[in-house]
Structures are given as C-alpha cells and as structure tokens.
Coordinates of C-alpha atoms in Angstrom, one line a residue:
Chain A
M19 CA -17.4 38.9 -75.6
P20 CA -20.6 37.4 -74.7
K21 CA -22.5 39.2 -71.8
L22 CA -21.2 37.2 -68.7
I23 CA -23.8 38.6 -66.4
D24 CA -27.1 40.0 -67.6
F25 CA -27.7 42.7 -64.6
K26 CA -30.9 43.9 -66.3
M27 CA -32.3 40.4 -66.0
I28 CA -31.6 40.2 -62.3
L29 CA -34.0 43.2 -61.9
T30 CA -36.7 41.9 -64.4
N31 CA -36.7 38.4 -62.7
I32 CA -37.7 39.9 -59.4
P33 CA -41.6 40.9 -60.2
Q34 CA -41.8 37.4 -61.8
L35 CA -40.5 35.6 -58.8
L36 CA -42.5 37.9 -56.3
Q37 CA -45.7 36.6 -57.8
Y38 CA -44.9 33.5 -55.7
L39 CA -44.1 35.4 -52.5
P40 CA -47.6 35.0 -51.1
I41 CA -47.1 31.1 -51.2
T42 CA -43.8 31.5 -49.5
L43 CA -45.4 33.8 -46.8
A44 CA -48.4 31.6 -46.3
I45 CA -45.9 28.5 -45.7
V46 CA -44.0 30.8 -43.2
A47 CA -47.1 32.2 -41.5
L48 CA -49.0 29.1 -41.2
S49 CA -46.0 27.0 -40.0
M50 CA -44.9 29.6 -37.5
V51 CA -48.3 30.0 -35.8
V52 CA -49.2 26.1 -35.7
G53 CA -45.3 25.4 -34.9
L54 CA -45.4 27.9 -32.0
F55 CA -48.6 26.5 -30.7
L56 CA -47.2 23.0 -30.8
A57 CA -43.9 24.2 -29.2
L58 CA -45.7 25.8 -26.4
I59 CA -47.6 22.4 -25.6
I60 CA -44.3 20.5 -26.0
A61 CA -42.4 22.8 -23.6
L62 CA -45.2 22.8 -21.0
V63 CA -45.6 18.9 -21.1
R64 CA -41.8 18.8 -20.6
L65 CA -41.8 21.5 -17.9
K66 CA -44.7 19.5 -16.0
K67 CA -43.0 16.1 -16.7
I68 CA -46.2 14.4 -17.7
P69 CA -45.3 10.8 -17.9
G70 CA -45.4 9.2 -21.5
L71 CA -45.8 12.5 -23.4
T72 CA -42.5 13.9 -22.0
Q73 CA -40.5 10.9 -23.3
L74 CA -42.3 11.0 -26.6
F75 CA -41.8 14.7 -27.1
T76 CA -38.1 14.4 -25.9
V77 CA -37.4 11.7 -28.6
L78 CA -39.5 13.8 -31.3
V79 CA -37.5 16.9 -30.5
S80 CA -34.2 15.0 -30.6
F81 CA -35.2 13.3 -33.8
I82 CA -36.4 16.6 -35.7
R83 CA -33.1 18.6 -34.4
G84 CA -31.0 15.7 -35.6
T85 CA -32.0 15.2 -39.2
P86 CA -32.0 17.6 -42.1
L87 CA -35.1 19.6 -42.9
L88 CA -34.7 18.2 -46.6
V89 CA -35.0 14.6 -45.3
Q90 CA -38.0 15.6 -43.2
L91 CA -39.7 17.1 -46.1
Y92 CA -39.3 13.7 -47.9
L93 CA -40.5 12.0 -44.9
S94 CA -43.7 14.1 -44.9
Y95 CA -44.2 13.8 -48.7
Y96 CA -44.0 10.0 -48.7
G97 CA -45.1 9.2 -45.3
I98 CA -48.5 11.0 -45.0
P99 CA -49.9 9.0 -48.0
I100 CA -48.6 5.7 -46.3
A101 CA -50.2 7.0 -43.1
L102 CA -53.5 7.8 -45.0
R103 CA -53.5 4.4 -46.8
Y104 CA -53.3 2.6 -43.3
W105 CA -56.3 4.9 -42.0
N106 CA -58.4 4.0 -45.1
Y107 CA -57.5 0.2 -44.7
Y108 CA -58.3 0.0 -40.8
N109 CA -61.2 2.7 -40.8
H110 CA -62.9 1.3 -44.2
T111 CA -62.6 4.9 -45.6
D112 CA -61.7 6.0 -49.0
Y113 CA -59.9 9.3 -48.8
N114 CA -58.1 10.0 -51.8
I115 CA -54.3 11.0 -51.5
N116 CA -54.5 13.1 -54.6
N117 CA -57.0 15.6 -53.0
I118 CA -54.2 16.5 -50.5
P119 CA -52.4 19.5 -51.8
A120 CA -48.7 19.3 -52.0
F121 CA -48.7 22.6 -49.8
F122 CA -50.1 20.3 -46.9
F123 CA -47.1 18.1 -46.8
V124 CA -44.7 21.1 -46.7
F125 CA -46.7 22.7 -44.0
I126 CA -46.7 19.7 -41.8
A127 CA -43.0 19.2 -42.2
F128 CA -42.1 23.0 -41.5
A129 CA -44.7 23.2 -38.4
I130 CA -43.0 20.2 -36.6
N131 CA -39.7 21.3 -37.5
E132 CA -40.5 24.7 -36.1
A133 CA -42.3 23.2 -33.1
A134 CA -39.2 21.1 -32.2
Y135 CA -36.7 23.9 -32.4
N136 CA -39.0 26.6 -30.7
S137 CA -40.0 24.2 -27.9
E138 CA -36.4 24.3 -26.5
N139 CA -36.5 28.1 -26.8
I140 CA -39.6 28.3 -25.1
R141 CA -39.0 25.9 -22.2
G142 CA -36.0 27.9 -21.6
A143 CA -38.0 31.2 -21.4
L144 CA -40.6 29.6 -19.3
L145 CA -37.9 28.7 -17.0
S146 CA -36.6 32.2 -16.8
V147 CA -39.8 33.5 -15.2
D148 CA -39.8 34.6 -12.0
H149 CA -41.3 32.1 -9.7
G150 CA -42.2 34.9 -7.1
E151 CA -44.5 36.5 -9.7
I152 CA -46.2 33.2 -10.4
E153 CA -46.8 32.7 -6.5
A154 CA -48.1 36.3 -6.4
A155 CA -50.6 35.6 -9.1
E156 CA -51.4 32.3 -7.4
S157 CA -52.2 34.0 -4.1
L158 CA -54.4 36.5 -5.8
G159 CA -56.5 33.4 -6.9
M160 CA -55.6 33.2 -10.7
T161 CA -56.1 29.8 -12.3
N162 CA -53.0 28.2 -13.9
F163 CA -54.4 29.2 -17.4
Q164 CA -54.9 32.7 -16.3
I165 CA -51.5 32.7 -15.0
L166 CA -50.0 31.4 -18.2
R167 CA -51.9 33.9 -20.3
R168 CA -51.3 37.0 -18.2
I169 CA -47.9 36.5 -16.5
T170 CA -45.9 33.6 -17.6
I171 CA -46.2 34.0 -21.7
P172 CA -45.8 37.8 -21.7
E173 CA -42.5 37.4 -19.4
A174 CA -41.2 34.4 -21.4
L175 CA -42.0 36.2 -24.6
V176 CA -39.3 38.9 -23.6
V177 CA -36.6 36.4 -23.3
A178 CA -37.7 34.2 -26.2
L179 CA -38.3 36.8 -28.8
P180 CA -34.6 37.3 -30.0
T181 CA -34.3 33.3 -30.8
L182 CA -37.9 33.3 -32.1
G183 CA -37.0 36.0 -34.5
N184 CA -33.9 34.0 -35.8
Q185 CA -35.8 30.8 -36.1
F186 CA -38.5 32.9 -38.1
I187 CA -35.5 34.1 -40.5
S188 CA -34.5 30.6 -40.7
L189 CA -38.2 29.3 -41.7
I190 CA -38.1 32.1 -44.4
K191 CA -35.0 30.8 -46.0
G192 CA -36.1 27.0 -45.4
T193 CA -39.3 27.4 -47.6
S194 CA -36.8 27.4 -50.6
L195 CA -36.6 23.7 -50.0
A196 CA -40.5 23.3 -50.5
F197 CA -40.1 22.6 -54.1
V198 CA -39.1 19.0 -53.4
A199 CA -42.4 18.4 -52.3
G200 CA -43.9 19.9 -55.3
V201 CA -45.0 23.4 -54.1
V202 CA -44.0 26.1 -56.4
E203 CA -42.9 28.9 -54.4
M204 CA -40.4 31.5 -55.4
T205 CA -37.3 29.3 -55.5
A206 CA -39.1 26.7 -57.6
E207 CA -40.3 29.4 -60.0
G208 CA -36.7 30.5 -60.2
Q209 CA -35.8 27.2 -61.3
I210 CA -38.5 27.0 -63.7
I211 CA -37.5 30.5 -65.2
A212 CA -33.7 29.3 -65.4
G213 CA -34.6 26.2 -67.1
R214 CA -36.1 28.3 -69.7
N215 CA -33.4 30.8 -70.3
F216 CA -30.3 29.0 -68.8
R217 CA -29.4 32.2 -66.8
Y218 CA -29.0 30.4 -63.5
F219 CA -26.6 33.0 -61.8
E220 CA -29.0 35.8 -62.5
V221 CA -32.1 33.9 -61.4
Y222 CA -30.5 32.8 -58.1
L223 CA -29.2 36.3 -57.6
S224 CA -32.5 37.8 -57.7
L225 CA -33.9 35.1 -55.5
A226 CA -31.0 36.0 -53.0
I227 CA -31.9 39.6 -53.2
I228 CA -35.4 38.9 -52.3
Y229 CA -34.7 36.7 -49.4
W230 CA -32.3 39.1 -48.1
V231 CA -34.8 42.0 -48.2
L232 CA -37.4 39.8 -46.4
T233 CA -34.9 39.1 -43.9
V234 CA -34.1 42.7 -43.0
I235 CA -37.7 43.6 -43.0
T236 CA -38.2 40.5 -40.3
E237 CA -35.3 41.8 -38.3
V238 CA -36.7 45.5 -38.1
I239 CA -40.1 44.2 -37.4
V240 CA -38.4 41.9 -34.6
R241 CA -36.7 44.9 -33.3
I242 CA -39.7 47.2 -33.2
I243 CA -41.8 44.2 -31.2
E244 CA -38.8 43.7 -28.9
K245 CA -38.6 47.5 -28.1
R246 CA -42.1 47.4 -27.4
I247 CA -42.4 44.6 -25.0
N248 CA -39.2 45.7 -23.4
R249 CA -40.4 49.0 -22.6
F250 CA -40.6 48.2 -19.0
R251 CA -37.0 47.8 -19.1
A252 CA -36.1 50.7 -21.1
T253 CA -37.8 53.1 -18.7
Q254 CA -35.8 51.5 -16.0
N255 CA -32.4 52.4 -17.8
V256 CA -33.7 55.9 -18.2
I257 CA -34.5 56.3 -14.6
T258 CA -31.3 54.7 -13.3
A259 CA -29.4 56.9 -15.6
G260 CA -30.9 59.8 -13.5
S261 CA -32.4 61.7 -16.4
K262 CA -36.3 61.1 -15.2
R263 CA -36.8 60.5 -11.6
P264 CA -40.0 60.1 -9.7
S265 CA -41.4 63.3 -8.4
A266 CA -41.2 64.6 -5.0
A267 CA -41.2 62.3 -1.9
Q268 CA -44.6 61.7 -0.4
T269 CA -46.2 61.4 3.1
V270 CA -47.7 58.3 3.9
A271 CA -49.8 57.9 7.1
G272 CA -47.8 60.4 8.7
V273 CA -44.3 59.1 7.9
Q274 CA -42.2 61.2 5.2
S275 CA -40.9 58.5 2.7
Q276 CA -37.4 58.7 1.6
P277 CA -36.6 61.4 -0.9
A278 CA -36.4 60.4 -4.6
V279 CA -32.7 60.3 -4.6
S280 CA -32.4 57.5 -2.2
E281 CA -35.1 55.7 -3.7
F282 CA -32.9 54.0 -6.3
R283 CA -31.1 51.1 -5.0
S284 CA -27.8 49.6 -6.2
D285 CA -30.0 46.6 -7.3
Q286 CA -31.6 48.5 -10.0
K287 CA -28.9 48.2 -12.6
P288 CA -29.5 48.9 -16.1
V289 CA -30.7 45.7 -17.8
Chain B
M13 CA -61.7 33.2 11.3
I14 CA -58.7 30.8 10.7
S15 CA -58.3 27.4 12.1
V16 CA -55.4 25.2 11.8
E17 CA -55.8 21.5 13.0
N18 CA -53.0 18.9 13.2
L19 CA -51.3 20.5 10.4
S20 CA -48.0 18.6 9.1
K21 CA -45.5 19.7 6.7
T22 CA -42.2 18.2 5.3
F23 CA -39.8 19.2 2.8
S24 CA -37.8 16.0 1.5
N25 CA -37.9 14.2 4.9
H26 CA -37.3 17.4 6.8
T27 CA -40.3 17.8 9.0
I28 CA -41.1 21.6 9.2
F29 CA -43.9 21.3 11.6
K30 CA -46.1 18.4 12.8
N31 CA -49.7 18.1 14.0
L32 CA -49.8 21.9 14.6
N33 CA -52.8 23.4 15.8
L34 CA -53.9 27.3 15.9
K35 CA -57.0 29.3 16.0
I36 CA -57.3 33.1 14.9
A37 CA -60.5 34.7 15.6
T38 CA -61.9 37.3 13.1
G39 CA -60.6 40.7 13.6
D40 CA -57.3 39.5 15.4
I41 CA -53.9 40.5 14.3
L42 CA -51.7 37.6 15.1
A43 CA -48.0 37.9 14.8
I44 CA -45.7 34.9 14.7
I45 CA -42.3 35.5 16.0
G46 CA -39.4 32.9 16.1
P47 CA -36.0 32.3 14.7
S48 CA -35.3 32.0 11.0
G49 CA -36.1 28.7 9.6
S50 CA -38.7 27.7 12.2
G51 CA -41.4 27.2 9.8
K52 CA -43.2 30.6 10.2
S53 CA -43.5 31.5 6.6
T54 CA -44.3 27.7 5.6
L55 CA -47.1 27.9 7.9
L56 CA -48.3 31.2 6.2
R57 CA -48.1 29.5 2.9
C58 CA -49.9 26.2 3.8
L59 CA -52.9 28.9 4.8
N60 CA -53.1 30.0 1.1
L61 CA -52.0 26.6 -0.4
L62 CA -48.7 28.0 -1.9
E63 CA -47.5 25.1 0.0
F64 CA -49.4 21.8 0.4
P65 CA -49.4 20.1 3.9
E66 CA -49.2 16.5 4.2
T67 CA -51.9 16.1 6.9
G68 CA -54.4 18.4 8.7
K69 CA -57.5 20.5 8.2
V70 CA -57.6 24.3 7.8
V71 CA -60.4 26.5 8.0
I72 CA -59.9 29.9 6.4
G73 CA -62.7 32.4 6.2
D74 CA -65.6 30.8 4.4
Q75 CA -63.2 28.1 3.0
H76 CA -61.9 25.0 4.4
Y77 CA -59.7 22.0 3.2
E78 CA -58.3 18.8 4.4
A79 CA -54.8 18.1 3.3
G80 CA -54.6 15.6 0.3
H81 CA -58.2 16.2 -0.7
I82 CA -58.0 19.3 -2.7
S83 CA -59.5 19.8 -6.1
R84 CA -58.0 22.4 -8.4
Q85 CA -61.3 24.5 -8.2
E86 CA -61.0 24.3 -4.3
I87 CA -57.3 25.5 -4.5
V88 CA -58.4 28.7 -6.5
K89 CA -61.4 29.5 -4.0
I90 CA -59.1 28.9 -0.8
R91 CA -56.5 31.2 -2.3
Q92 CA -59.1 34.0 -3.0
E93 CA -60.1 33.7 0.7
S94 CA -57.0 35.6 1.8
T95 CA -54.4 37.7 0.2
M96 CA -50.6 37.9 0.7
V97 CA -47.9 40.5 1.0
F98 CA -44.6 38.7 0.3
Q99 CA -40.9 39.4 1.6
Q100 CA -39.6 39.8 -2.0
F101 CA -42.7 42.1 -3.1
N102 CA -43.3 39.6 -6.0
L103 CA -44.8 42.6 -8.2
F104 CA -45.6 41.7 -11.9
R105 CA -42.6 43.5 -13.4
Q106 CA -44.0 44.1 -16.9
K107 CA -46.9 45.8 -15.3
T108 CA -47.0 49.3 -13.9
A109 CA -48.2 49.9 -10.4
W110 CA -51.7 50.5 -11.3
Q111 CA -51.8 47.5 -13.6
N112 CA -50.4 45.4 -10.7
V113 CA -53.1 46.3 -8.5
A114 CA -55.8 46.2 -11.0
E115 CA -54.7 42.7 -12.4
S116 CA -56.7 40.6 -9.9
L117 CA -59.8 42.9 -10.5
V118 CA -59.8 42.4 -14.3
V119 CA -58.7 38.7 -14.1
V120 CA -60.3 37.2 -11.2
K121 CA -63.3 39.3 -10.4
H122 CA -63.9 40.2 -14.2
V123 CA -64.4 43.9 -13.2
N124 CA -64.2 46.1 -16.5
K125 CA -61.0 47.7 -17.0
Q126 CA -61.9 51.2 -16.5
Q127 CA -63.5 50.5 -13.1
A128 CA -60.4 48.3 -12.1
K129 CA -58.0 51.2 -13.0
Q130 CA -60.2 53.6 -10.9
R131 CA -60.0 51.2 -7.8
A132 CA -56.5 50.6 -8.4
L133 CA -55.8 54.2 -8.6
A134 CA -57.8 54.8 -5.3
E135 CA -55.8 52.0 -3.5
L136 CA -52.5 53.6 -4.7
A137 CA -53.7 56.7 -3.3
K138 CA -54.2 55.1 0.2
V139 CA -50.6 53.8 0.3
G140 CA -49.4 57.4 -1.0
L141 CA -48.3 56.5 -4.5
S142 CA -50.7 58.2 -6.6
E143 CA -47.8 59.9 -8.5
Y144 CA -46.3 56.5 -9.2
A145 CA -49.3 54.8 -10.8
N146 CA -47.6 54.6 -14.1
F147 CA -44.3 53.4 -12.8
Y148 CA -43.1 50.0 -13.5
P149 CA -41.7 48.1 -10.5
G150 CA -38.2 48.6 -11.8
Q151 CA -38.4 52.1 -11.3
L152 CA -39.7 52.2 -7.7
S153 CA -37.7 51.8 -4.5
G154 CA -38.1 48.7 -2.3
G155 CA -40.3 50.4 0.1
Q156 CA -42.7 51.6 -2.7
K157 CA -42.8 48.3 -4.3
Q158 CA -43.9 46.7 -1.1
R159 CA -46.6 49.6 -0.7
V160 CA -47.7 48.8 -4.4
A161 CA -48.0 44.9 -3.1
I162 CA -49.9 46.2 -0.1
A163 CA -52.4 48.1 -2.5
R164 CA -52.6 45.0 -4.6
S165 CA -53.4 43.0 -1.7
L166 CA -56.1 45.5 -0.6
A167 CA -57.7 45.5 -4.1
T168 CA -58.7 41.9 -3.7
D169 CA -61.2 42.7 -0.7
S170 CA -60.2 39.6 0.9
K171 CA -60.6 40.1 4.6
I172 CA -57.7 37.8 5.6
L173 CA -54.3 39.5 5.0
L174 CA -51.0 37.3 5.2
L175 CA -48.0 39.2 5.6
D176 CA -44.8 37.3 5.2
E177 CA -41.9 39.3 6.5
P178 CA -42.9 42.3 4.7
T179 CA -40.1 44.4 5.7
S180 CA -37.3 41.8 5.7
A181 CA -35.9 42.7 2.1
L182 CA -35.8 46.3 2.8
D183 CA -33.1 48.8 3.9
S184 CA -33.4 49.8 7.3
E185 CA -34.2 53.6 6.2
L186 CA -37.2 52.1 3.9
V187 CA -38.7 50.1 6.6
G188 CA -40.4 53.0 8.3
E189 CA -42.7 53.7 5.2
V190 CA -43.9 50.2 5.0
L191 CA -44.5 49.9 8.7
A192 CA -46.6 53.1 8.4
T193 CA -48.5 52.0 5.6
L194 CA -49.2 48.8 7.2
R195 CA -50.4 50.7 10.6
Q196 CA -52.6 52.7 8.6
V197 CA -54.1 49.4 6.7
V198 CA -54.8 47.8 10.2
A199 CA -56.2 51.0 11.5
D200 CA -58.6 51.4 8.5
H201 CA -59.7 47.9 8.5
P202 CA -60.4 46.7 12.0
D203 CA -62.5 43.7 10.7
Y204 CA -59.8 42.3 8.9
T205 CA -57.9 39.1 10.2
V206 CA -54.1 39.6 9.9
V207 CA -51.5 37.0 10.2
L208 CA -48.0 38.6 10.4
V209 CA -44.7 37.0 10.3
S210 CA -42.1 39.6 11.4
H211 CA -38.9 40.5 13.2
E212 CA -40.2 44.0 13.6
L213 CA -41.0 43.4 17.4
E214 CA -41.6 47.1 18.1
F215 CA -44.1 47.0 15.2
V216 CA -45.6 43.7 16.5
K217 CA -45.9 45.4 19.9
Q218 CA -47.9 48.1 18.3
V219 CA -50.4 46.4 16.3
A220 CA -50.7 42.6 17.2
T221 CA -53.7 41.4 19.4
K222 CA -52.0 38.0 19.9
V223 CA -48.5 36.9 19.5
V224 CA -47.1 33.3 19.1
F225 CA -43.5 32.5 19.6
F226 CA -42.7 29.6 17.1
E227 CA -39.7 27.3 16.9
D228 CA -38.6 24.2 15.3
G229 CA -42.1 24.0 13.8
Q230 CA -43.8 24.3 17.3
I231 CA -45.7 27.0 19.2
L232 CA -43.9 27.4 22.4
E233 CA -45.9 30.6 23.6
T234 CA -49.0 32.2 23.0
G235 CA -50.4 35.3 24.5
T236 CA -51.0 39.1 24.1
A237 CA -48.3 41.1 22.7
E238 CA -47.4 42.4 26.2
E239 CA -47.7 38.9 27.5
V240 CA -45.2 37.4 25.1
L241 CA -42.8 40.2 24.3
E242 CA -42.7 41.8 27.9
H243 CA -43.2 38.9 30.0
P244 CA -42.1 35.8 28.2
Q245 CA -42.8 32.6 30.1
H246 CA -41.0 30.1 28.1
E247 CA -37.2 29.8 28.4
R248 CA -36.6 29.8 24.7
T249 CA -38.9 32.9 24.1
Q250 CA -36.8 34.6 26.6
Q251 CA -33.6 33.6 25.1
F252 CA -34.8 34.7 21.7
L253 CA -36.1 38.0 22.8
S254 CA -32.8 38.8 24.8
R255 CA -30.6 37.9 21.8
F256 CA -32.9 40.0 19.5
T257 CA -32.7 42.8 21.9
Q258 CA -28.8 42.6 22.1
Q259 CA -28.7 42.3 18.4
Q260 CA -30.7 45.5 17.9
L261 CA -28.5 47.3 20.6
A262 CA -25.4 46.2 18.5
H263 CA -27.0 47.4 15.4
S264 CA -28.1 50.7 16.6

C-alpha cells in the first residue's frame, strides 16, 4: 500500500515554509500599524461627527466590512494601476506601475481592511472612557491631544485590546490570501512546493501547524500585555479580596481618618 | 479675582441662568448654597470653561473671556488659571495616587518626572496620604480619593480653587476627613480665592468669607456667612435653611 500520509514531509516542509515567514510578518506588522493609525483617525472623525468625512468613513467602513477580503485584494491589485494611470494622465507624470512591488497592493488592502474593522472597536473603546477623567484633565489645562495621548488612549486600550488581539490573529491568517496579488509568502510557497511534489495535504498541514503556532504565540503575547495594562484592576481585586490592605489609618489635620477596614466600600467590586 | 458679567447659559432651551453678575475678590472664600438643580455647579463649570456660556464676560485671575469668542489656546489658558475638585473625584484610574498628582506637572508644566514625583509626594503628605502614594484609585476609599484630588489641584499652583460639592458623593463617616483637609488647605493658603459649592452648611459657616444663596439661576442673597446663614433676609433663603436644618435633624 502506498504511503497515504508522509509524516516526515510534514516536518521537513516547515523550515522551507518558514523562510517566507518574514514576508508574512512584514505584511502583518505594517498593515496593523498603519491600519490602527487609520482606525484611530476614522474613529475620532466619527466620534467628533466631522461633516463630510463622517459620511465618507461610514460608507467606507460599511463597504469594507460588507465585502470579502479576497475581493478587496483584487480591487487593490487591479485598482491601484488604474488610479496611477489616471494620475499620470492628469498630472503629466510617467510613473511606471511595474516599479510598484506586489507587496504594496497587499499592504494597502490589508491596512484598509484592518482600519475598517478596528475603527469600530476603537470607537467603542473611546466611548467607554469615563468622561469625568477627561473633564479632570481638561480642568488641569491639558490640551485635547495631551488628553488623547495620556488619558483617553491608554484607558481605551484596556477595553479594545482583546478585540485587537483577535483582529491581529485574523490578519495573520488573512495573509494566506496575499498570493492572489503575486506576493510569495508562506501559503504561496506551500503551493509552489505542493505543485512540485503533489503532496498537497502534507504541505497544507505544515502550513496549518505554522499558523496555529503563530496564533498561540500571539495569544500569549496579548495576554501578557493585557495583564500588564490591567494591573490597576488586578491590584484592586487583591485588595478587595482583603489579602492586602492599606496600612494604618492616618491623621489628617487633626482628624482621624476611618480605619482601613471601613475604607473599602461596596462600590469597589472586583472587576 | 473673579468677575462674572451678564453670564447666560442654557441646556437645550432650558435656561440655567440669565444675565448673572458676580464678583469675588482675591483671597475670598465664596460659598454658593442653594437647592439642587439651581445651576450652582454649572456656574462653577462656566468659570473654567468645562461648560460654555452663550453670553457674558468672565475674568478669572489673569485671564478673561467673552462668551462665543474663545480660541482653543485661550480655553487651555483659562483652564490653567484655576483648578477644580469634582464631586465624583474624577481621578485617573490607571494612574497611582502620586501619578495623578504629578500628571499636570509633567504634561502641562513640563517639570521633569523626578521633580514632579517629589512634588506629588509632598502634596500627598500634606493631605495625609504619603503611605498611599503607590495605590491606584480603585484601592482607595472615597475620602482618600477626594484627598488625592485635592492634592492634584494644589500641585497645579493655581491660586483659584473651584470646589464642586467635594463631599456630596461620600458616606457621612468619610465627609469629616475631606472637610478637615479642606480646612487645612484654606488655612495654609490665605491668598487663594476659593469658590465652594456645598451643602455642608456648618463647614461653610466655618470657612466662607462670603456666601451667596442661589436659586433658579439667580442670586437671591449675598453676604457674610453669618448674615446669610444666621440672619437670612430673603424668604426663599429662610425656607431653604429651615428645610435644610429640619432634614439634618431628621437625619441625625
């Protein structure tokens, strides 16, 4: 009986496929960074209800969320050259479409896709920030940008992080579609290998293992970050559980403050 | 000094106050008393532009503004002229007590982080919270949170202190520690101009140099604490104080 599954090949494929991991990671990192930046802008524009831009971004988000990523990749791949031709025609320039690497089309499609999905997440997280803290920052004389950077974004990040983590994982897996735009990343290399030896199952299983490990690593990293930025909540839990309490009550201006045991009110529930 | 001229504010067609005039001299401690919903807090929030009045002029310390003609830079400058203590403390929950106090020093005054921390620790010591410097707001009682908020305000070095019902959100047993802290602050800074919105009439009697009775967006009576609280002239002030005293008695 012929060998139905070549287990050894599953393992030997992995180093070959991993040679293209940097391409996958580059798509993920660039798309995520640019996508998050765009997402923040879209979220802020929609929150501030800036006329014109709000409507434009609402349609854009709806369009991106309502169409498959594969179609968006094709639109980027075929649309950008058309846009460049128009640019050349109206501005009398001579940019050559062949000088644009395939990676660029993929990056644009992924970044816009990320921006659309994350903007909703970020918008919700920004809305969840306690308005009292923003008012306190305003009353201290902080500018809007300082408030955004020092108060709003760090607070919103706590809320947004779990969803951002999931989105990041989707993006890693989504990069397997990049081959349609001509980028040779891990999946594309897998297809090339399988085209040579016809062991499609083994190659795709190797790919599945790599993507799975990448996802697990991402989950662990997200969990560590989550734990770190949530430390103000974690300590709250410890204290309300009664294992670590503030030290002795103190005298303030001649008045004895309440003993530590009564300093924890019912509104300080574990989060 | 603070001067308010013909100030008007509405919230979706509901007039909070109209053509309001008020003058507070430097070093005065003005207490605004009156029933809930009469516009006391809104007036306070118009002074530091957390609310924007529709008409009127305001002079606050070295800054002034005319409603409807304020640029973004002016808003920031006006806000830096005073400092506010809120009813709900409004501490930054992701920052520890000392970070809350140091925040404006680092961000607004560009003090280096180490110096800001030293200053924050000193301010926390003044309100008796040295040992709590590394605690997050979620780990503090309401009274302690409010004392951190007071330390945060003092660290700004603004000489105009706006206190918006600083004890209203506290359990009765925690009110004392905050009032004691405020009493100390007022005693330590005789040059500060303080505007206090409060229902703590006993405290008002002890610290205020001037009291106004405010109802339905109008100042009905002004005078010293003794004049307004002990010998009120206006019928509504008398009714308010009598009802308030009855409630206090019933409560005790």
